[in-house]
Coordinates of N, CA and C in Angstrom, one line a residue:
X262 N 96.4 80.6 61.0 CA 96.1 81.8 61.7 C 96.4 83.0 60.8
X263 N 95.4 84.2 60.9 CA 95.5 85.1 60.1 C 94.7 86.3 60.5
X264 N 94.9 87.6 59.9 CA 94.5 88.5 60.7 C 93.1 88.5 59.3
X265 N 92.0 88.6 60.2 CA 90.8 88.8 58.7 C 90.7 90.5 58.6
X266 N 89.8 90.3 57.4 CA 89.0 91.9 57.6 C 88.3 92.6 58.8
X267 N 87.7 91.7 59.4 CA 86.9 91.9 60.2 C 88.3 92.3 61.8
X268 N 89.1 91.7 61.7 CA 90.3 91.8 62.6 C 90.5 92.9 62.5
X269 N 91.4 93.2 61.5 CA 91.6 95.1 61.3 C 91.0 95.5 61.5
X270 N 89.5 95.8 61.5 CA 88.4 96.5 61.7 C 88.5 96.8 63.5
X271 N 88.7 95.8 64.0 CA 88.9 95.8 65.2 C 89.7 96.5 65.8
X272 N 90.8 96.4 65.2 CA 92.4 97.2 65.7 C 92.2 98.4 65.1
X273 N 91.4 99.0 64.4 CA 91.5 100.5 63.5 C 91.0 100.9 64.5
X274 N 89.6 100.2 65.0 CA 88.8 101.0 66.1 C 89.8 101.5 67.5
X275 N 90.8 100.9 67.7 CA 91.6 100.8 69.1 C 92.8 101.8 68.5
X276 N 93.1 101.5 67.3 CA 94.6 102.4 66.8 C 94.1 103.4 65.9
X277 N 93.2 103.8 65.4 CA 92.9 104.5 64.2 C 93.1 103.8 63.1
X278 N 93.4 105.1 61.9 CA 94.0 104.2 60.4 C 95.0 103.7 60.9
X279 N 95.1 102.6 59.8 CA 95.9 101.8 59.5 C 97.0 101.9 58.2
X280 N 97.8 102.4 57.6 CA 98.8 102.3 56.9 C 98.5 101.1 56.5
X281 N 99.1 100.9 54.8 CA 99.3 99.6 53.8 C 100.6 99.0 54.9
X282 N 101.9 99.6 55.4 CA 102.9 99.6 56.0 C 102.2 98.7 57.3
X283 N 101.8 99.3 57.9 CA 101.0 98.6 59.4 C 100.7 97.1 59.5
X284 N 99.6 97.6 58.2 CA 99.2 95.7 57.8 C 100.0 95.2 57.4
X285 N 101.1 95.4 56.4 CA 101.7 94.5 56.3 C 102.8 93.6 57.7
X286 N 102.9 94.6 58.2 CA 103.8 93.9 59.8 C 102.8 93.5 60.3
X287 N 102.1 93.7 60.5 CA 101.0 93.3 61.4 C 100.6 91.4 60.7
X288 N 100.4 91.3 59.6 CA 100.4 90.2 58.4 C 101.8 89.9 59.0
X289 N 102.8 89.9 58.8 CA 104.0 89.1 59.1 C 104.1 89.1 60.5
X290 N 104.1 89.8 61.6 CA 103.7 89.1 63.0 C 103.3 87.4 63.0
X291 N 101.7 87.8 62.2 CA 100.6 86.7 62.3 C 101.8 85.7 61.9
X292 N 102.2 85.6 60.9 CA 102.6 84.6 59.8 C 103.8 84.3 60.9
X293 N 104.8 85.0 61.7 CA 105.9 84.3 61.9 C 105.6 83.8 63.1
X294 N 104.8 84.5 64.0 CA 104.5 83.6 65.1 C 103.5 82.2 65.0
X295 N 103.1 82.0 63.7 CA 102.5 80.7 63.5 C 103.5 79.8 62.8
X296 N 104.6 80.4 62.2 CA 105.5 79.6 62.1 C 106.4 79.1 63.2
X297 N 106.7 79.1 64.3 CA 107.0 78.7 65.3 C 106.0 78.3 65.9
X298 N 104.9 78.3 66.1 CA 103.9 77.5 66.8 C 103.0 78.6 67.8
X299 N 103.2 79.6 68.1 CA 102.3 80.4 68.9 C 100.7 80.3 69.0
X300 N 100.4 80.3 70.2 CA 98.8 80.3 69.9 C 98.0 81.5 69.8
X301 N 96.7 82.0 69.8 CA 96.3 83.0 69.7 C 96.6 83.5 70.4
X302 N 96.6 83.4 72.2 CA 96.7 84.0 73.1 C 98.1 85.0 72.6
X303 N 99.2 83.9 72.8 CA 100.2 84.2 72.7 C 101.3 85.1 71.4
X304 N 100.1 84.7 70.3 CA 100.8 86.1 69.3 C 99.5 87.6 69.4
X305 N 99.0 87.2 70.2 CA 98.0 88.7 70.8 C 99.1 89.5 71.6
X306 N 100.3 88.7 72.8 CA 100.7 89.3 73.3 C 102.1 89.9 72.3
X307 N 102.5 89.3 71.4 CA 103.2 89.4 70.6 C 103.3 91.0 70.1
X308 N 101.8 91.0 69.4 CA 101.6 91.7 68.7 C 101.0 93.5 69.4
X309 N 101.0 93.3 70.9 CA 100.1 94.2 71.7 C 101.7 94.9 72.4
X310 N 103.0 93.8 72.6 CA 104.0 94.4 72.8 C 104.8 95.0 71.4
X311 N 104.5 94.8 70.4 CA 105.3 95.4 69.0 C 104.5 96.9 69.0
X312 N 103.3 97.1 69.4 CA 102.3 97.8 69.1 C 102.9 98.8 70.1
X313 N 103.3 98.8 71.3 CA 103.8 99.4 72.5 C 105.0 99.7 72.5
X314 N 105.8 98.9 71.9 CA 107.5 99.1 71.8 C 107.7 100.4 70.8
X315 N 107.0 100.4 69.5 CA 107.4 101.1 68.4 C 106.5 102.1 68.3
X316 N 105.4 102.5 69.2 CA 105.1 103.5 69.2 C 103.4 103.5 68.5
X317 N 102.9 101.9 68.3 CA 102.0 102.3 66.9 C 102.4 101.8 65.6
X318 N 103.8 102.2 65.5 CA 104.3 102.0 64.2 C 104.3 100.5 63.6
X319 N 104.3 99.7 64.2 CA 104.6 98.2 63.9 C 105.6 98.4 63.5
X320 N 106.7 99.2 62.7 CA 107.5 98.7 61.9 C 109.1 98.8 63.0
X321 N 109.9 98.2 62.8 CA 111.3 98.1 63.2 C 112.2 99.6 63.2
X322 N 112.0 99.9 64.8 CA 112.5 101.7 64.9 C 113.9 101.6 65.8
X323 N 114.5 102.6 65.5 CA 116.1 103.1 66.5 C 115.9 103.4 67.5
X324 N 115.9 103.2 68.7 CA 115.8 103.7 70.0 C 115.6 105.5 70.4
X325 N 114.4 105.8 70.6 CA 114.1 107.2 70.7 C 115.4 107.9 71.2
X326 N 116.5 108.8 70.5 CA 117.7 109.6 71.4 C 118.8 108.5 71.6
X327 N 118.7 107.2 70.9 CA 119.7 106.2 70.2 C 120.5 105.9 71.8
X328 N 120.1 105.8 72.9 CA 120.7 105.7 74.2 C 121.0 106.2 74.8
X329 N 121.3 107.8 74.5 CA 121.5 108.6 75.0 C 121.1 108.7 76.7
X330 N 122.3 108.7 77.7 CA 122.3 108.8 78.8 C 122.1 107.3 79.2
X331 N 122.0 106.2 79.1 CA 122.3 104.7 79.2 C 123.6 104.1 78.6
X332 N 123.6 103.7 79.8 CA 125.3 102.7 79.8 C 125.7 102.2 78.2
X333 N 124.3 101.6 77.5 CA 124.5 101.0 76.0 C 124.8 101.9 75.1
X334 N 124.4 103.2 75.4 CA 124.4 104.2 74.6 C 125.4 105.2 74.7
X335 N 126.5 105.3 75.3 CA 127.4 106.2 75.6 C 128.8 105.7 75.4
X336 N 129.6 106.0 74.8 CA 130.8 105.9 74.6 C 131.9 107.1 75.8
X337 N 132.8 105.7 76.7 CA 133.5 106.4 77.4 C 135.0 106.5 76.9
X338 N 135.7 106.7 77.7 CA 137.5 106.6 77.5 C 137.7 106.1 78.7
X339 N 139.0 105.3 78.4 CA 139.8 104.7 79.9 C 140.9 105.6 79.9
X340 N 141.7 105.3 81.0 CA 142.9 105.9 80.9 C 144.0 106.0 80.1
X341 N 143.8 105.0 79.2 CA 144.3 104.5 77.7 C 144.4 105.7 77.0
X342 N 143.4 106.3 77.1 CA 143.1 106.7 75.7 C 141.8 106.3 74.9
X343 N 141.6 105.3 75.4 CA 141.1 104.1 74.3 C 139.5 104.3 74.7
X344 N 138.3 104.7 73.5 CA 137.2 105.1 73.7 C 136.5 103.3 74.0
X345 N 135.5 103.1 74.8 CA 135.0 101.6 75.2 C 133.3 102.0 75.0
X346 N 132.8 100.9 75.3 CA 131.3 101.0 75.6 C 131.2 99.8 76.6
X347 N 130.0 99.6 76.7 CA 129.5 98.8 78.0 C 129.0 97.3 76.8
X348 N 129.5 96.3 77.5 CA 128.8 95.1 76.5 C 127.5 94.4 77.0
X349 N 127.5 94.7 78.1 CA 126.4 94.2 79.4 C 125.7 94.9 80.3
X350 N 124.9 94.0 81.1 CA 124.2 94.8 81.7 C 125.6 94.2 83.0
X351 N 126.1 93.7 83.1 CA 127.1 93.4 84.3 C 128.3 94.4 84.3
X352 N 128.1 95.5 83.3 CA 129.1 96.2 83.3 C 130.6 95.9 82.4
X353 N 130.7 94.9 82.0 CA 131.6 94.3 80.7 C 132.0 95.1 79.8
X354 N 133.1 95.7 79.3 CA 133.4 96.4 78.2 C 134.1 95.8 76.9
X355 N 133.7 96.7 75.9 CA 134.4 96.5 74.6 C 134.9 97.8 74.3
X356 N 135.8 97.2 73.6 CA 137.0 98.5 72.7 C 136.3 98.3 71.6
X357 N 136.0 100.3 71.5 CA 135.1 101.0 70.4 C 135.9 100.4 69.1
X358 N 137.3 100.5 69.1 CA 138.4 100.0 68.1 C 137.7 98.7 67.6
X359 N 137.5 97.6 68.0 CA 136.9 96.5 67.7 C 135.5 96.5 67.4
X360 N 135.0 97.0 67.8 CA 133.3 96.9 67.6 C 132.9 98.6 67.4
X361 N 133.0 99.0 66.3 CA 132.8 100.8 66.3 C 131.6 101.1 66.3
X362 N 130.2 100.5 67.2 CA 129.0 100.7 67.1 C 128.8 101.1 68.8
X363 N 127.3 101.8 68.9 CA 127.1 101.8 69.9 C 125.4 100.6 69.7
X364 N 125.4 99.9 71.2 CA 124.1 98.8 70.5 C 123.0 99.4 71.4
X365 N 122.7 100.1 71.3 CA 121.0 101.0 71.9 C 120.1 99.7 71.1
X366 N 118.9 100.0 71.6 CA 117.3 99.4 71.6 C 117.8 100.1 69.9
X367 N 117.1 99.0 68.9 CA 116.9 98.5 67.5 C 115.4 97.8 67.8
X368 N 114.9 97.4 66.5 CA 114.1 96.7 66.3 C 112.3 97.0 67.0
X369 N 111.8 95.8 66.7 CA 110.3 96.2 67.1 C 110.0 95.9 68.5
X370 N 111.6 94.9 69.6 CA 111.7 95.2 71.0 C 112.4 96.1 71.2
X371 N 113.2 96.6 70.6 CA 114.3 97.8 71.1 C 115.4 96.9 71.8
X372 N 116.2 96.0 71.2 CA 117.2 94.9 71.5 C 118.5 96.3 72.0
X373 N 119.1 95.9 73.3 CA 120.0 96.7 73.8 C 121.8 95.5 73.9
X374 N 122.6 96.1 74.1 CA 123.6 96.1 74.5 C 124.1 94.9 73.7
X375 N 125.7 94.5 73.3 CA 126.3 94.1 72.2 C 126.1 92.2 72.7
X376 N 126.5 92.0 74.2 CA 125.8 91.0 74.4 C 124.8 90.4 73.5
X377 N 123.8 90.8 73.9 CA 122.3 90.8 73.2 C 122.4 90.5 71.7
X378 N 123.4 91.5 71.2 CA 123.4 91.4 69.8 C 124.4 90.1 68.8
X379 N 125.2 89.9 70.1 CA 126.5 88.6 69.9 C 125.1 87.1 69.6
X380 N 124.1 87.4 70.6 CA 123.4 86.4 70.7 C 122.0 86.1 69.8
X381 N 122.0 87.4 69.2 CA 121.1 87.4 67.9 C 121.7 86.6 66.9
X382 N 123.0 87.3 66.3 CA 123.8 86.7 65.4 C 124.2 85.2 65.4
X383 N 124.0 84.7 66.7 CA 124.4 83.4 67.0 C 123.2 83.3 66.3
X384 N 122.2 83.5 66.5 CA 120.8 82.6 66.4 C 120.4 82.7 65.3
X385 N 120.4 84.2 64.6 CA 119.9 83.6 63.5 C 121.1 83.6 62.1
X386 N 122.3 84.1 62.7 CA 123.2 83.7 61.4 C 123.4 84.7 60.3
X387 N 122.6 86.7 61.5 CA 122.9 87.5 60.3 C 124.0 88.6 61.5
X388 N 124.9 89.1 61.0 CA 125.6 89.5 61.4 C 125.4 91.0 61.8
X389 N 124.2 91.0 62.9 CA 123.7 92.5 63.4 C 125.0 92.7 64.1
X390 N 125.9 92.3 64.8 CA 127.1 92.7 65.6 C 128.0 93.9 64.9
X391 N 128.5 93.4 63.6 CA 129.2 94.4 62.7 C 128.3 95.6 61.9
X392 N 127.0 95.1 61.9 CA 126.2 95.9 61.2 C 124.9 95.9 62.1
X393 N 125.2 96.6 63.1 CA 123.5 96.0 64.3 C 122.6 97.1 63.5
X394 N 122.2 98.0 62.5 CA 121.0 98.4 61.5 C 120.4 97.8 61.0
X395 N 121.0 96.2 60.8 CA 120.3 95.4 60.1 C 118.8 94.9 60.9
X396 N 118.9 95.1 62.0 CA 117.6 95.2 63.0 C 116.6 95.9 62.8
X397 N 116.9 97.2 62.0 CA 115.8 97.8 61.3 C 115.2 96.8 60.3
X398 N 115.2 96.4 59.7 CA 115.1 95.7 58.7 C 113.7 94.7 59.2
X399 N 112.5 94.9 59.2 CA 111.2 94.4 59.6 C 111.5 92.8 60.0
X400 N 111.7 91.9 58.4 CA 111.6 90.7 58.5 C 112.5 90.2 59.5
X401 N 113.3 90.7 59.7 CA 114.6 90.0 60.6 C 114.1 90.4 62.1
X402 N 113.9 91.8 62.3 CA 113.2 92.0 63.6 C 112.5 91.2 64.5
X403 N 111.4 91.3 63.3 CA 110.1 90.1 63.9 C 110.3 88.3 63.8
X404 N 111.2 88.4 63.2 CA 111.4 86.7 63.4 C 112.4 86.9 65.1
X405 N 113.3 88.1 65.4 CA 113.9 88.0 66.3 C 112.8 88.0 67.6
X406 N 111.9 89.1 67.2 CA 111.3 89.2 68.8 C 110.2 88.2 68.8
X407 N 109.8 87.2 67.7 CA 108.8 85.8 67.8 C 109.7 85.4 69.1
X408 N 111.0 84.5 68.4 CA 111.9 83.9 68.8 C 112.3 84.6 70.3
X409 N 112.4 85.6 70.8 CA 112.8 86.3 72.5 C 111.8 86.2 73.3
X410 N 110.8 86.1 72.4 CA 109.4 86.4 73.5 C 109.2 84.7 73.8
X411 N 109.0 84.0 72.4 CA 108.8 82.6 72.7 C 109.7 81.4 73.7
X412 N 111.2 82.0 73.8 CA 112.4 81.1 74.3 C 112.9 81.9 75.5
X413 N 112.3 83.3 76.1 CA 112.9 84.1 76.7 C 114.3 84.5 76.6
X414 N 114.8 85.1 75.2 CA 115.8 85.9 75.3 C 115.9 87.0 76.4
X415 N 115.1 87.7 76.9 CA 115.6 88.7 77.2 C 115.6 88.9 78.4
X416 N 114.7 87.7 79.1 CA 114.8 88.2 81.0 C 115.2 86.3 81.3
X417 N 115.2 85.6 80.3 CA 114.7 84.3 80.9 C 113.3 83.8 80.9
X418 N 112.3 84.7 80.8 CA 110.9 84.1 81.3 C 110.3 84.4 79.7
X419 N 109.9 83.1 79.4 CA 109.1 82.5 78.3 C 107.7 83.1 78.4
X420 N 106.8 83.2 77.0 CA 105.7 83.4 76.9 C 104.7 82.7 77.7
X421 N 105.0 81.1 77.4 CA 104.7 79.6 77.8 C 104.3 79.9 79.2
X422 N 105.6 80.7 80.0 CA 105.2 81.0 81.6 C 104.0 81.5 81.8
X423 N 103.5 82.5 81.0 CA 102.1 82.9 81.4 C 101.1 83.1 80.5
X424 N 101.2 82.6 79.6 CA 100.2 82.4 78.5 C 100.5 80.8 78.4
X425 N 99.0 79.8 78.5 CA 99.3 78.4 77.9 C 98.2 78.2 77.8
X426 N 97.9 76.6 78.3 CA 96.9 75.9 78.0 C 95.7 76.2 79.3
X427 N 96.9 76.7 80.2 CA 95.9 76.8 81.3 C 95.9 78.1 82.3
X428 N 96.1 79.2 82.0 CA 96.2 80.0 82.3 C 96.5 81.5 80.9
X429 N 96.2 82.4 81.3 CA 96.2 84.0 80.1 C 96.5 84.7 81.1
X430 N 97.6 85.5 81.5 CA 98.2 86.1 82.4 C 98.9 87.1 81.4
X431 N 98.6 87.9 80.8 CA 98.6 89.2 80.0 C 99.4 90.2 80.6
X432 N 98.9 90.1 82.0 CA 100.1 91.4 82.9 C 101.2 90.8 82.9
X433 N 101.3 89.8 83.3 CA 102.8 88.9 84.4 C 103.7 88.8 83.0
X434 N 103.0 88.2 81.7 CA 103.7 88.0 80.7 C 104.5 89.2 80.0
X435 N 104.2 90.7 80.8 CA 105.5 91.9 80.5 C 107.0 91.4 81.2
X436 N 107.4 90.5 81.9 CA 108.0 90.4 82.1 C 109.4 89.2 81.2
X437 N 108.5 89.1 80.3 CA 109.5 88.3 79.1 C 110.3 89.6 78.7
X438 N 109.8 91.0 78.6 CA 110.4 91.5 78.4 C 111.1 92.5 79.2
X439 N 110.4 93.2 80.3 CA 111.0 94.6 80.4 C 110.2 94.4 82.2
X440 N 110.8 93.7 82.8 CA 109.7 93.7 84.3 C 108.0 93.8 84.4
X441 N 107.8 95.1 84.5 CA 106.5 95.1 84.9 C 106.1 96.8 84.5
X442 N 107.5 97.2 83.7 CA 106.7 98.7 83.1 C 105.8 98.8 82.0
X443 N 104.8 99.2 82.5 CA 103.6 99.7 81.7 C 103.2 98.1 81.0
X444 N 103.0 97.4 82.3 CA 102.1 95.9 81.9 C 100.8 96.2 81.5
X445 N 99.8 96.6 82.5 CA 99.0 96.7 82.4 C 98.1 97.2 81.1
X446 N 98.9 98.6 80.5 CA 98.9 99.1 79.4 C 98.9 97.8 78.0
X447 N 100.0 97.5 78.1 CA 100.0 96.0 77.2 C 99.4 95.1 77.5
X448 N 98.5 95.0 78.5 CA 97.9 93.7 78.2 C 96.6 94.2 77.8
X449 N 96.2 95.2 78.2 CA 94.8 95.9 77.7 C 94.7 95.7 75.8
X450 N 96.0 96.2 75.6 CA 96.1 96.1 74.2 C 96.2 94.6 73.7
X451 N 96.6 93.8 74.4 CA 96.5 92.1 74.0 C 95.4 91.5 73.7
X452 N 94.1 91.9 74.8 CA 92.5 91.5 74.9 C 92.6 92.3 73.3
X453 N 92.6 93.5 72.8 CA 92.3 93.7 71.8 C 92.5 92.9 70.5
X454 N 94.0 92.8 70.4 CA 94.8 91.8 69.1 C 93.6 90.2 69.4
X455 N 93.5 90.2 70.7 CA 92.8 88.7 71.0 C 91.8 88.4 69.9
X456 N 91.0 89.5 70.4 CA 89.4 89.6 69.8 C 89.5 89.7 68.5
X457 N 90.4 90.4 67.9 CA 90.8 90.5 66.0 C 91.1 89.4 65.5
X458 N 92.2 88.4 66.2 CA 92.7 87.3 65.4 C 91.5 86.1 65.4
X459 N 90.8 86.2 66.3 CA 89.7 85.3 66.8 C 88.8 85.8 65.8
X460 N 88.4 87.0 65.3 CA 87.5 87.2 64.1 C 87.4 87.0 62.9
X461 N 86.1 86.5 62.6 CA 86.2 85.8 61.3 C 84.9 86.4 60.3

């Protein structure tokens, strides 16, 4: 699988220019979701939510205002003294002392809260926890959100759920990531990536 000439051509028409930078994520997308096994369907949606997350940019961005006003992004005090952050969405804390980062949306999903980030490091073995910037870092991104979208890291619900052999369910499949905000939007952009990777 690979994105052709004729592919870009397609996506320029829907996104404008394209940046040397563009294509190349856009090229490593292709490449890493075929390295785990994705099918067309399923790195269209890949590539229609990177396209949505980052603005266009394809490449691996900081959370617009870095969390600002969200539990991940705010650094409190207890009665301690002692400055904490939120490690979950259950409300869990860490001592800023121990972990001196705040974990806001990184990457080409926007990966939130230190949870999240404990469970990257598990997986793939680079230590975004002490250094969660490393999420900027394209290649590592996109092998992460292949890997969230395909295994459901992030809600539980796999690509597999609504993209397979027997079904393309483009809306319902926003909910691997983020419920159902601005599905519709993303899947519109999916049919797009569709028709490009299918071009030869």
């Amino acid at each position: 699988m690979k994105m052709t000439t004729g592919g870009f051509d397609i996506i320029r028409k829907k996104f404008g220019t394209l940046t040397q930078e563009k294509v190349d994520n856009i090229n490593l997308i292709v490449a890493t979701a075929e390295k785990y096994g994705l099918t067309y369907p399923q790195t269209a949606y890949v590539l229609a939510t990177v396209a949505w997350e980052t603005g266009r940019t394809f490449k691996a961005i900081a959370e617009y205002g870095k969390g600002k006003e969200r539990k991940y992004g705010t650094l409190y005090t207890n009665s301690k003294g002692q400055k904490y952050g939120i490690a979950g969405s259950d409300g869990r804390t860490y001592l800023y002392s121990e972990y001196p980062h705040l974990y806001y949306g990184r990457g080409h999903t926007q990966n939130t809260w230190l949870d999240n980030y404990k469970y990257i490091k598990q997986r793939t073995g680079v230590d975004v926890v002490n250094n969660p910037d490393l999420l900027l870092d394209d290649k590592l991104s996109i092998e992460v959100t292949v890997l969230a979208l395909k295994e459901g890291w992030y809600t539980g619900k796999k690509l597999s759920d609504y993209i397979n052999n027997t079904k393309k369910d483009y809306v319902g499949a926003r909910r691997c990531v983020n419920g159902t905000d601005k599905a519709r939007e993303i899947a519109d952009y999916a049919v797009v990536f569709e028709k490009a990777l299918r071009s030869y």
